[in-house]
Coordinates of C-alpha atoms and ligand atoms in Angstrom, one line a residue:
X1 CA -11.5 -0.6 10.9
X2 CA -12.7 -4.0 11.9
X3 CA -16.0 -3.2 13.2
X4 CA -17.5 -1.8 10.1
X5 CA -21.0 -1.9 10.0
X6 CA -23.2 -1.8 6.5
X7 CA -22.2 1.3 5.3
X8 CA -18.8 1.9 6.1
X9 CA -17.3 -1.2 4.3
X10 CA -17.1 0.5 1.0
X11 CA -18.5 -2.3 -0.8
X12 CA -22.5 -0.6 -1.2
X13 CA -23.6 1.8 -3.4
X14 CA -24.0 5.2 -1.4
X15 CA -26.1 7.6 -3.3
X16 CA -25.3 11.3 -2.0
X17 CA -27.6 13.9 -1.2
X18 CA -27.3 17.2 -4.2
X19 CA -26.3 19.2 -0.6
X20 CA -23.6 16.9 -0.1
X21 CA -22.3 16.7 -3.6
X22 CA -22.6 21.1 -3.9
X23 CA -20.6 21.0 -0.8
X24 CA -17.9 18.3 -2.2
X25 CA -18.1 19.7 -5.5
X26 CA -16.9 23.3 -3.6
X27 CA -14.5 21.9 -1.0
X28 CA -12.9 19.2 -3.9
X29 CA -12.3 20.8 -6.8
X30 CA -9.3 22.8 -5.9
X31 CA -7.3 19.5 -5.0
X32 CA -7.3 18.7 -8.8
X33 CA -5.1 22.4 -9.1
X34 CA -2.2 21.1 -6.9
X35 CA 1.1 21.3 -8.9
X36 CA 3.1 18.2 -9.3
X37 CA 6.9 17.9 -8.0
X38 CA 9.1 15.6 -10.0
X39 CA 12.1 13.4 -8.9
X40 CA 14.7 11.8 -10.5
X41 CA 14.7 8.2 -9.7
X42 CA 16.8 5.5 -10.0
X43 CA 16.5 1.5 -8.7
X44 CA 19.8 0.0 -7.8
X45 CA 20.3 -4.1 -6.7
X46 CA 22.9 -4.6 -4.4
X47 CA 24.0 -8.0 -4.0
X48 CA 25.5 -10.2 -1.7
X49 CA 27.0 -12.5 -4.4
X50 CA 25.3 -15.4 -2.8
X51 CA 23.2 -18.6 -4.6
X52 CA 20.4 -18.5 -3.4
X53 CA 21.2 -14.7 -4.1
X54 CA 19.7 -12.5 -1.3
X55 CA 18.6 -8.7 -3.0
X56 CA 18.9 -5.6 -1.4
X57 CA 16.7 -3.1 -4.1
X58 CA 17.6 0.6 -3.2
X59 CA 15.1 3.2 -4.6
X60 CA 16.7 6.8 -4.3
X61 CA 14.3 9.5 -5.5
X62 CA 16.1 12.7 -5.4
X63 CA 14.4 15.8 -5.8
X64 CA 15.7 19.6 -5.4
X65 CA 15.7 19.8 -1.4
X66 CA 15.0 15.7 -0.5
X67 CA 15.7 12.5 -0.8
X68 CA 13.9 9.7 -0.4
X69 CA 15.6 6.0 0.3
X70 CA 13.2 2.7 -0.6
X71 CA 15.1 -0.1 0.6
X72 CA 13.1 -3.3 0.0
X73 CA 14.3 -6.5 0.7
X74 CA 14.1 -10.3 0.1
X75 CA 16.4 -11.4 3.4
X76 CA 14.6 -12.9 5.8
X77 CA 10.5 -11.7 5.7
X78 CA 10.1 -9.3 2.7
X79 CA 10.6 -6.0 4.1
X80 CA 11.1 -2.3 2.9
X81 CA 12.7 0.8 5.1
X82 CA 11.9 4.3 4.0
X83 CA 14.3 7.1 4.8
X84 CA 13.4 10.8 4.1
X85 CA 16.3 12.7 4.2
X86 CA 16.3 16.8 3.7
X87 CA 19.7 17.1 1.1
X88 CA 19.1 16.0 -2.6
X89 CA 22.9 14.2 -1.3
X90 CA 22.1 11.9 1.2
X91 CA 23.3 8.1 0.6
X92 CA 22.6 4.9 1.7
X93 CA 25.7 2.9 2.9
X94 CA 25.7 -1.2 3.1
X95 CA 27.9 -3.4 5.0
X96 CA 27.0 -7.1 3.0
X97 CA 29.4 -9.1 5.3
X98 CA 28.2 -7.7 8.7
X99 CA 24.1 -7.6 7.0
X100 CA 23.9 -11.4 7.0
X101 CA 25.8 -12.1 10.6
X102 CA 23.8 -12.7 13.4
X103 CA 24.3 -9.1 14.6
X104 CA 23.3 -6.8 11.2
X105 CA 23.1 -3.8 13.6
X106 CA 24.5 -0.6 12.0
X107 CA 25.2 -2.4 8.7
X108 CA 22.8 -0.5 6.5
X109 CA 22.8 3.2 7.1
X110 CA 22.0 6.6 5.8
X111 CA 24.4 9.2 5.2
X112 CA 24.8 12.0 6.9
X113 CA 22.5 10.8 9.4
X114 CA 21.5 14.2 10.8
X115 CA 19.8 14.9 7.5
X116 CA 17.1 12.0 8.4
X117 CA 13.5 13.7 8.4
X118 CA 11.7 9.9 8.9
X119 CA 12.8 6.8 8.8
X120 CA 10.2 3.7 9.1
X121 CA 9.7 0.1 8.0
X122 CA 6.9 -2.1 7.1
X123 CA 7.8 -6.2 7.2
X124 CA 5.3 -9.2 5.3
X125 CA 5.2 -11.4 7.7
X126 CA 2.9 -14.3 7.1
X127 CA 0.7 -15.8 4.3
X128 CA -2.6 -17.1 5.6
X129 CA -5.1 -19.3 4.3
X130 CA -8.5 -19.8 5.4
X131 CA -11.4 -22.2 4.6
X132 CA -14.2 -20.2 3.8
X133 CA -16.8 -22.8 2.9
X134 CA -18.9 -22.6 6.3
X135 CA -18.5 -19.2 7.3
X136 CA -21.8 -17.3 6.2
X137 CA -20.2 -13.9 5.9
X138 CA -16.3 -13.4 5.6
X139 CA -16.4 -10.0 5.5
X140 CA -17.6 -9.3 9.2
X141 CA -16.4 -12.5 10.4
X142 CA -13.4 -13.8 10.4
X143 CA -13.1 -17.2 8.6
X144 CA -13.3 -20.3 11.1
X145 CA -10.6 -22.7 9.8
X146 CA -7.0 -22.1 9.1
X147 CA -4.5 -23.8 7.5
X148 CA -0.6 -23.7 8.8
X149 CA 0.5 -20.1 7.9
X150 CA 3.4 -19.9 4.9
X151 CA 5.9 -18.0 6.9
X152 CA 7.5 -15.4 4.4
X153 CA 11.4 -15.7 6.2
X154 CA 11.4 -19.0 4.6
X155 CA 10.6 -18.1 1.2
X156 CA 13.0 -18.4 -1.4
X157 CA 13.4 -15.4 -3.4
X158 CA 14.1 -15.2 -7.3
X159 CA 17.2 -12.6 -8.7
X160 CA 15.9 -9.5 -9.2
X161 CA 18.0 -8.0 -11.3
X162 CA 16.0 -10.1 -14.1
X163 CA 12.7 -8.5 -13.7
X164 CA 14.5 -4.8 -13.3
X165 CA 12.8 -2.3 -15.4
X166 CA 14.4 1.1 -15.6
X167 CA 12.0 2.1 -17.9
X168 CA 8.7 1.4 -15.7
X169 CA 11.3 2.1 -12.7
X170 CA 10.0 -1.6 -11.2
X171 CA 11.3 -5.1 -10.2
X172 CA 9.5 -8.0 -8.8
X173 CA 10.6 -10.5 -5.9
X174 CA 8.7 -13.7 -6.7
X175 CA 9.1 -16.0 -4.4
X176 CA 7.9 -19.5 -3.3
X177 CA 8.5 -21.3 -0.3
X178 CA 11.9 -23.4 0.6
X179 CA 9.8 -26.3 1.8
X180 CA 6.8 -27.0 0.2
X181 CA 6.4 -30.9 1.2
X182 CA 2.5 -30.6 -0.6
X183 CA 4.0 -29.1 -3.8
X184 CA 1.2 -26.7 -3.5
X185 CA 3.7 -24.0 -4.9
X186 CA 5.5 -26.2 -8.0
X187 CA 3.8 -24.3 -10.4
X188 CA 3.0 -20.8 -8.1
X189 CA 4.8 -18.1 -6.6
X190 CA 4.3 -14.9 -4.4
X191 CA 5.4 -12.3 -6.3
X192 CA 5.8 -8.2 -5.0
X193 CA 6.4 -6.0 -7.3
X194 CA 7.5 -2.7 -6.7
X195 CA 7.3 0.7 -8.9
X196 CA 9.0 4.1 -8.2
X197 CA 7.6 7.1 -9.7
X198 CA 8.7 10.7 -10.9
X199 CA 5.9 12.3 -11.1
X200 CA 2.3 11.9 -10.0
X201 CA -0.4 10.1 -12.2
X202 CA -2.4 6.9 -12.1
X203 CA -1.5 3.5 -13.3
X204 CA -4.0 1.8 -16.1
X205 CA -4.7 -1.2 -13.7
X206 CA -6.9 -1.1 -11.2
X207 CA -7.5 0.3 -8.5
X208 CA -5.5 2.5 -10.1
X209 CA -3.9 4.5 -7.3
X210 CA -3.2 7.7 -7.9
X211 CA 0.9 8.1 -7.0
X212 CA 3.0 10.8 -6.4
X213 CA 7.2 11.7 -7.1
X214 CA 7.2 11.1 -3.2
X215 CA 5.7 7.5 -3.2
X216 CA 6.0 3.9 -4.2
X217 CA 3.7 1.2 -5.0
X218 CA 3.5 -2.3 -4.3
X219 CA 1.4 -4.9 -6.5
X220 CA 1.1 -8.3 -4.0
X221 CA 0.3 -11.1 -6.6
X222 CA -0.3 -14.5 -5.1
X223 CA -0.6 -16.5 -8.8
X224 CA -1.0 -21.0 -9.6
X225 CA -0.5 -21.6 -6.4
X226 CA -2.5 -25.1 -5.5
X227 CA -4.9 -24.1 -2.8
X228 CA -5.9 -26.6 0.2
X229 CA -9.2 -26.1 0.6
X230 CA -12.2 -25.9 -2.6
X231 CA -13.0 -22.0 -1.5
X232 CA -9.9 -21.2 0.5
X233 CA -9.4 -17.3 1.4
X234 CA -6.0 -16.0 1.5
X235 CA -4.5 -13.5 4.1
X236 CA -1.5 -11.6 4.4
X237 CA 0.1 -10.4 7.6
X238 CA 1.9 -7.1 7.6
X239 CA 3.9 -5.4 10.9
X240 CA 5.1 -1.9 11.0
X241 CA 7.5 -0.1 13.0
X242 CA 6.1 2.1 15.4
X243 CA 7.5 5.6 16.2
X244 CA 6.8 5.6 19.8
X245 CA 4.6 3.4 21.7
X246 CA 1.5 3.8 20.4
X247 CA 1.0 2.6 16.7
X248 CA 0.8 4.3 14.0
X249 CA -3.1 5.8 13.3
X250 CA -5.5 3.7 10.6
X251 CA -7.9 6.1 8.8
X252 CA -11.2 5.7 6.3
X253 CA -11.9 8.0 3.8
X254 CA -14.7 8.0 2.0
X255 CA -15.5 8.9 -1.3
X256 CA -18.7 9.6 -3.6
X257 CA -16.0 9.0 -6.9
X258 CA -16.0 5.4 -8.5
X259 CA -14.1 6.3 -11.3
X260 CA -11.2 4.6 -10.9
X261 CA -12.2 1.7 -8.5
X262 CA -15.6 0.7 -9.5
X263 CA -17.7 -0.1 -6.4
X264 CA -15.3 1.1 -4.0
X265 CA -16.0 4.4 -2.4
X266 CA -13.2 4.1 0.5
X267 CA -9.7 4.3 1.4
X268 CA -7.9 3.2 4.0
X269 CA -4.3 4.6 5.5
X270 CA -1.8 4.1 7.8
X271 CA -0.1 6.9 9.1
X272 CA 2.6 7.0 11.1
X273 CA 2.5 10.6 12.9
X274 CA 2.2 14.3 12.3
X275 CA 4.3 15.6 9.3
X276 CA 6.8 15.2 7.9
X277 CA 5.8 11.1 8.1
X278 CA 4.9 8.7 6.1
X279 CA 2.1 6.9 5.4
X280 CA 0.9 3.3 3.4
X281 CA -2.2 3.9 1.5
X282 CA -4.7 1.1 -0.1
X283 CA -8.3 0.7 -1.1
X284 CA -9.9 -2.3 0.2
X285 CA -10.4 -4.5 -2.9
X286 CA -8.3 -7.6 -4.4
X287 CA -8.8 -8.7 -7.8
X288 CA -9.2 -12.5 -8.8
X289 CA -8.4 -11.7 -12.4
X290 CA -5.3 -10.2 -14.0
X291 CA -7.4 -7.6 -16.0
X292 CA -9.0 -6.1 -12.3
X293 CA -12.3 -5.5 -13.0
X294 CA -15.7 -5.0 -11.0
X295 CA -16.4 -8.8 -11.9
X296 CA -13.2 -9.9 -10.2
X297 CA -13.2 -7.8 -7.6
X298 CA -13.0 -9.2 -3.9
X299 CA -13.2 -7.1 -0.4
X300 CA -10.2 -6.8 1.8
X301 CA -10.7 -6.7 4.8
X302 CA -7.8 -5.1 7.8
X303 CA -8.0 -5.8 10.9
X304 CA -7.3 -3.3 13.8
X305 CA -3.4 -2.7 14.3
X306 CA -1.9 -4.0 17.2
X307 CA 1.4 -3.3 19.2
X308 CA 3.1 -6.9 18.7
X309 CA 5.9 -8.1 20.5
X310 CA 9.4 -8.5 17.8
X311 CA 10.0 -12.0 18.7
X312 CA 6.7 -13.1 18.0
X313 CA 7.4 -12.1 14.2
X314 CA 9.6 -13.3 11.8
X315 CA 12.7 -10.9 11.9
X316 CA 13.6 -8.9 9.3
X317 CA 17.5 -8.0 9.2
X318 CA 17.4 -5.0 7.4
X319 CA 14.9 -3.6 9.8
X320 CA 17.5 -4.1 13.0
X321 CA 20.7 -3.2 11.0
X322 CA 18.4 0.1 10.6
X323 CA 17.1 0.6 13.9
X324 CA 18.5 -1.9 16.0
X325 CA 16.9 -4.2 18.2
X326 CA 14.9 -2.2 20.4
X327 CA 12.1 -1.4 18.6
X328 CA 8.0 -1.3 19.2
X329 CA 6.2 -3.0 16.3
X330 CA 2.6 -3.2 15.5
X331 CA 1.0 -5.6 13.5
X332 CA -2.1 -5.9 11.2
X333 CA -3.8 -8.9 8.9
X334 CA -5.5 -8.3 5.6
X335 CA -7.7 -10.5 4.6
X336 CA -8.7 -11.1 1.0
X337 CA -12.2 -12.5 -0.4
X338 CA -15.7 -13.6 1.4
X339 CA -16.5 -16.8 0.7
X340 CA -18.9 -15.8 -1.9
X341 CA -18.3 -13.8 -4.8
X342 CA -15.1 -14.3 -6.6
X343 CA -12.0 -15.8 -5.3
X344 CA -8.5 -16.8 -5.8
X345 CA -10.7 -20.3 -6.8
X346 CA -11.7 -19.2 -10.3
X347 CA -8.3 -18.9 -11.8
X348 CA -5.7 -19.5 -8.5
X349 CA -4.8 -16.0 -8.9
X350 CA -5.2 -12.9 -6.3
X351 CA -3.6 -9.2 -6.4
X352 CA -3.3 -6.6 -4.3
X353 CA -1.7 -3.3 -4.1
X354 CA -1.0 -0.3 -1.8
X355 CA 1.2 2.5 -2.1
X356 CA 4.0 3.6 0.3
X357 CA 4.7 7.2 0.9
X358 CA 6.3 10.2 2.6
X359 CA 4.6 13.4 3.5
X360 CA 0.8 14.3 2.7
X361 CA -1.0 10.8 1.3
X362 CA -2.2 11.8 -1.9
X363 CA -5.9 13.0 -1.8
X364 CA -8.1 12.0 -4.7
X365 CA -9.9 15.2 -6.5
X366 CA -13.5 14.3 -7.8
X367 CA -12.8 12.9 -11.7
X368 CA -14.1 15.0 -14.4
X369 CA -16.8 12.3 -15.3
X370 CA -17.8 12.7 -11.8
X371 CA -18.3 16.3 -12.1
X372 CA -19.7 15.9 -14.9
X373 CA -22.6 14.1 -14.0
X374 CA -23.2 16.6 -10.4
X375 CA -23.4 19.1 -13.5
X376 CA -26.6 17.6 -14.8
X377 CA -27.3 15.8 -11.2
X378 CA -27.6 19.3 -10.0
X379 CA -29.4 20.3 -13.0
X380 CA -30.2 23.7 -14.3
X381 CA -31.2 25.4 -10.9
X382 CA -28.5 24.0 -8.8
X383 CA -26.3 25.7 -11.5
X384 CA -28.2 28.8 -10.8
X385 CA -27.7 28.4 -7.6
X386 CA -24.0 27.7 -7.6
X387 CA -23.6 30.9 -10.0
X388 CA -25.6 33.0 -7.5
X389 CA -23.5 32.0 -5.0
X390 CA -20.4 33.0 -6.4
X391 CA -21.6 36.1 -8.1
X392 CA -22.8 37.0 -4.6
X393 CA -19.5 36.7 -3.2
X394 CA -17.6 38.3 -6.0
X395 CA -20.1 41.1 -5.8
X396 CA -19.3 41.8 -2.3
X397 CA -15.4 40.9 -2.5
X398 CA -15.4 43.9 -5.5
X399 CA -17.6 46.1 -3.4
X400 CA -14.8 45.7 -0.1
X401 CA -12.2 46.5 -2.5
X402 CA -13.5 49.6 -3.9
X403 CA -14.3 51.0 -0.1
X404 CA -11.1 50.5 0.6
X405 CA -9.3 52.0 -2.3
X406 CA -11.8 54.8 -1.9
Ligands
NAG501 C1 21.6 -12.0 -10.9 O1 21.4 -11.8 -12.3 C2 22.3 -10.9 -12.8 C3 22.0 -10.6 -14.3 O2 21.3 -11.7 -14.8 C4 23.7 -11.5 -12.7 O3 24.7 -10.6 -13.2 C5 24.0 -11.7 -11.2 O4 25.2 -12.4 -11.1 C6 22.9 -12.6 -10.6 N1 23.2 -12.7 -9.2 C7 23.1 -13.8 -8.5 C8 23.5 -13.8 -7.1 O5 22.9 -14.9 -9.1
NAG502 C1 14.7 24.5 -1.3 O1 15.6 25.2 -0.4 C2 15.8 26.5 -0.8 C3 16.8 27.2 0.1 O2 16.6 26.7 1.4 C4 14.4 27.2 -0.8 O3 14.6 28.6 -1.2 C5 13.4 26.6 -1.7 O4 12.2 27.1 -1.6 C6 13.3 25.1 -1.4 N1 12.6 24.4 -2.4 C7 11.6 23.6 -2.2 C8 10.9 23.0 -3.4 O5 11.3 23.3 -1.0
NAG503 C1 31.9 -4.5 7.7 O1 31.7 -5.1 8.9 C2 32.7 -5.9 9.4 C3 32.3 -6.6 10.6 O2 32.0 -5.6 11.6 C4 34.0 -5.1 9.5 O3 35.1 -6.0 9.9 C5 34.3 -4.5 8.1 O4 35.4 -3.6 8.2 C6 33.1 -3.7 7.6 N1 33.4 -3.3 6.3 C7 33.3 -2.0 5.9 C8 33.6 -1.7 4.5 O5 33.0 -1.1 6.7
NAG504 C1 -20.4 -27.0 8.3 O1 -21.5 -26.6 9.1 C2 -22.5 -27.6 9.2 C3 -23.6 -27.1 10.0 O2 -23.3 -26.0 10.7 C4 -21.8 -28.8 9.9 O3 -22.8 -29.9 10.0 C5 -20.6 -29.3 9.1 O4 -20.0 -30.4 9.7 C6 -19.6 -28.2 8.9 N1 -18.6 -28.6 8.0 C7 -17.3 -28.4 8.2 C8 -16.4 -28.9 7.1 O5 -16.9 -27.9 9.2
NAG505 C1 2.4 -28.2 -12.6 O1 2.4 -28.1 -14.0 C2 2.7 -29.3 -14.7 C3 2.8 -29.0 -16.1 O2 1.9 -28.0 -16.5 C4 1.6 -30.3 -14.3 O3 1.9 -31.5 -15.0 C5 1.6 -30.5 -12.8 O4 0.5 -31.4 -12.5 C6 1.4 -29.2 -12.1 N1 1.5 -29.4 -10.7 C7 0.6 -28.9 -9.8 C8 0.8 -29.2 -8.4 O5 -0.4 -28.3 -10.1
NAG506 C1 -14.0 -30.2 -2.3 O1 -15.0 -30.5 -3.1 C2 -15.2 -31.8 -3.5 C3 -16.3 -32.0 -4.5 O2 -17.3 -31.0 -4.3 C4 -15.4 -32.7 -2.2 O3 -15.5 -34.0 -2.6 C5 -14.3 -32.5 -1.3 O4 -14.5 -33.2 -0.1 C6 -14.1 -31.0 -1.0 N1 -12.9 -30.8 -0.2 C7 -12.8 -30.1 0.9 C8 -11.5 -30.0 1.6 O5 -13.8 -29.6 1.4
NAG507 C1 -3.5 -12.8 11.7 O1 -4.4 -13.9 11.6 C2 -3.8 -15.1 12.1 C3 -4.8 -16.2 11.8 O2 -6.1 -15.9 12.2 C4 -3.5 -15.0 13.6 O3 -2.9 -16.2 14.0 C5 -2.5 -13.8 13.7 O4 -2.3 -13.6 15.1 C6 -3.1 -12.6 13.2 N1 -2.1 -11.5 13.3 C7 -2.5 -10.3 13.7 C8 -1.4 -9.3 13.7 O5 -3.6 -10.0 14.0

């Protein structure tokens, strides 16, 4: 993913060829026919009591066969596990007392444990900022200057049970950190807010990613904090546990449908392995602007993932009272904004979001718009063409069958 050349950053205009677009029109459409499966979901805090308070937030989406366990979590580096479990009973069991010791192995747990299909974790390490103001081109290169990194372990973390929302099935962690000798945060925050689903559909916000019963989204909002550069660039560090020793695989896919991301033909995901796994999904474009729109639109840029030693990162404890200490992690930065173009400078305000998930990452289908256009794209003989086609193969399909009834 880091060596993207011109076309592949999904960031130009790509205009397809009509023999491309007959051939995605054919192999795409039936995507759109996939039924939906619904879950009930419910969002839980668990609490340790504590001032600062220290949130567990449990997401348990049960649905007739499965269940899925979000755990995300503000102690230490902001953190989520997800469990897939293959009984709509399966429950997650905390031990609060032995969580916060210096040994949280086997304090958080999934019950019964033999019912665990996949269990991973993905950990927000670091906050970066960059000076972009001599770098010709952020996107290819990476930005020269850096500032001390915000490390996200010591971040203080607001109550969540405030910003719980059963009704939109989200809360938000907004956080700022514990010293902040600049002040550069008295009137910011870091906030990540998280939002369960029960059925599949597509938020109103850009880049509106469309989410499934088996997935969760998280919205990373860095908002007033005061940056230290004039054009600084912003970058998040994010490690994942790996299931073996090689790290989990990054993919692009590519897309000739705008629709719902203007100017962004491209999606990048993590997967962990072959099914049933799970996968993180995004497209590569931050927004400067609450209202995300093309104008506010900034490339993200990943770098490749690496396998990263755990001591090198900040630790999270709910990933080792999960899986203990052994484990192989691999590590990736985003990295938000070129130094031209819009930027968290125009209104100290940046947002992000990518979607967690279990099972098949959800595949876009080409919109109706989009199919619309190919329509008239493809004009009256492509049409022609498309119907010969299919009359073609219909004839001949009818023809088999009556040979063989005969
Ligand atoms: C968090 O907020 C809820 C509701 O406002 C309150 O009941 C709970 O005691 C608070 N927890 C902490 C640790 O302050
Ligand atoms: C759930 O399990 C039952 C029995 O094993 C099976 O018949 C059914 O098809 C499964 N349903 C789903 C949605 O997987
Ligand atoms: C929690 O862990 C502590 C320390 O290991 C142990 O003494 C206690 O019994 C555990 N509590 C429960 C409810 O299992
Ligand atoms: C920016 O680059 C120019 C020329 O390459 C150099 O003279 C200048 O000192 C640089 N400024 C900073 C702040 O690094
Ligand atoms: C924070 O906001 C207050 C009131 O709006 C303002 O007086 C102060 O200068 C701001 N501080 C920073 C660091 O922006
Ligand atoms: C920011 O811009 C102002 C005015 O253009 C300039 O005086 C100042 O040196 C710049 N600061 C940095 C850190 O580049
Ligand atoms: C992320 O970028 C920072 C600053 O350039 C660097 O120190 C760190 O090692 C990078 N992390 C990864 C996982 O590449």
């Amino acid at each position: 993913m880091g060596s993207c050349e011109e076309p592949c950053r999904g960031w130009g205009h790509y205009v397809p060829s009509p023999v491309l677009l007959l051939s995605l029109l054919l192999t795409a459409a039936p995507f759109g026919l996939l039924g939906e499966e619904t879950r009930q979901v419910s969002l839980e805090v668990i609490s340790d009591g504590l001032d600062p308070p220290q949130n567990l937030l449990h997401i348990h989406a049960v649905g007739t066969n499965s269940t899925l366990h979000y755990v995300w979590s503000s102690l230490g580096p902001p953190a989520v596990l997800l469990v897939a479990t293959n009984t709509p009973h399966s429950t997650l069991r905390v031990n609060w007392s032995l969580l916060i010791s210096s040994d949280p192995e086997g304090s958080l747990m999934v019950l019964p444990k033999d019912s665990i299909q996949f269990s991973s974790a993905v950990v927000f390490t670091r906050l970066f900022e960059f000076d972009s103001t001599n770098t010709s081109d952020a996107v290819t290169k990476p930005p020269r200057k850096s500032y001390p990194p915000y490390s996200l372990a010591e971040f203080s973390w607001n109550n969540i049970t405030d910003s719980l929302d059963p009704a939109t099935l989200s809360a938000t962690f907004r956080g700022h950190p514990i010293h902040d000798p600049t002040g550069a945060f008295a009137n910011g925050s870091l906030a990540l807010r998280v939002q369960a689903f029960s059925k599949s559909g597509r938020p109103a916000q850009p880049p509106r990613l469309l989410h499934t019963a088996d997935t969760c989204q998280l919205e990373v909002a860095l908002v007033g904090a005061t940056p230290r550069g004039n054009r600084s660039l912003f970058g998040l560090e994010v490690a994942t546990l790996s299931q073996g020793p090689d790290c989990p695989s990054v993919q692009e896919q590519r897309s000739i449908d705008d629709e719902y991301a203007p100017a962004v033909f491209q999606l990048d995901q993590l997967l962990w392995g072959s099914l049933p796994s799970g996968f993180v999904q995004w497209r590569p474009v931050a927004f400067s602007q609450k209202q995300g729109s093309r104008d506010s639109a900034m490339p993200c840029q990943a770098s490749p993932l690496y396998p990263t030693l755990a001591y090198l990162l900040p630790q999270s404890p709910i990933v080792r009272a999960f899986f203990g200490s052994q484990n192989n992690f691999c590590a990736f930065n985003l990295t938000f904004g070129a130094s031209t173009g819009p930027g968290y400078w125009d209104q100290h305000y940046l947002s992000w979001s990518m979607l967690l998930g279990v099972g098949s990452p959800p595949v876009d289908a080409l919109s109706p718009l989009v199919l619309g256009i190919m329509a008239v794209a493809l004009g009256a003989p492509g049409l022609m063409l498309l119907a010969g086609g299919l009359f073609v193969m219909l004839g001949h399909k009818r023809h088999s069958e009556y040979q063989s009834i005969n």
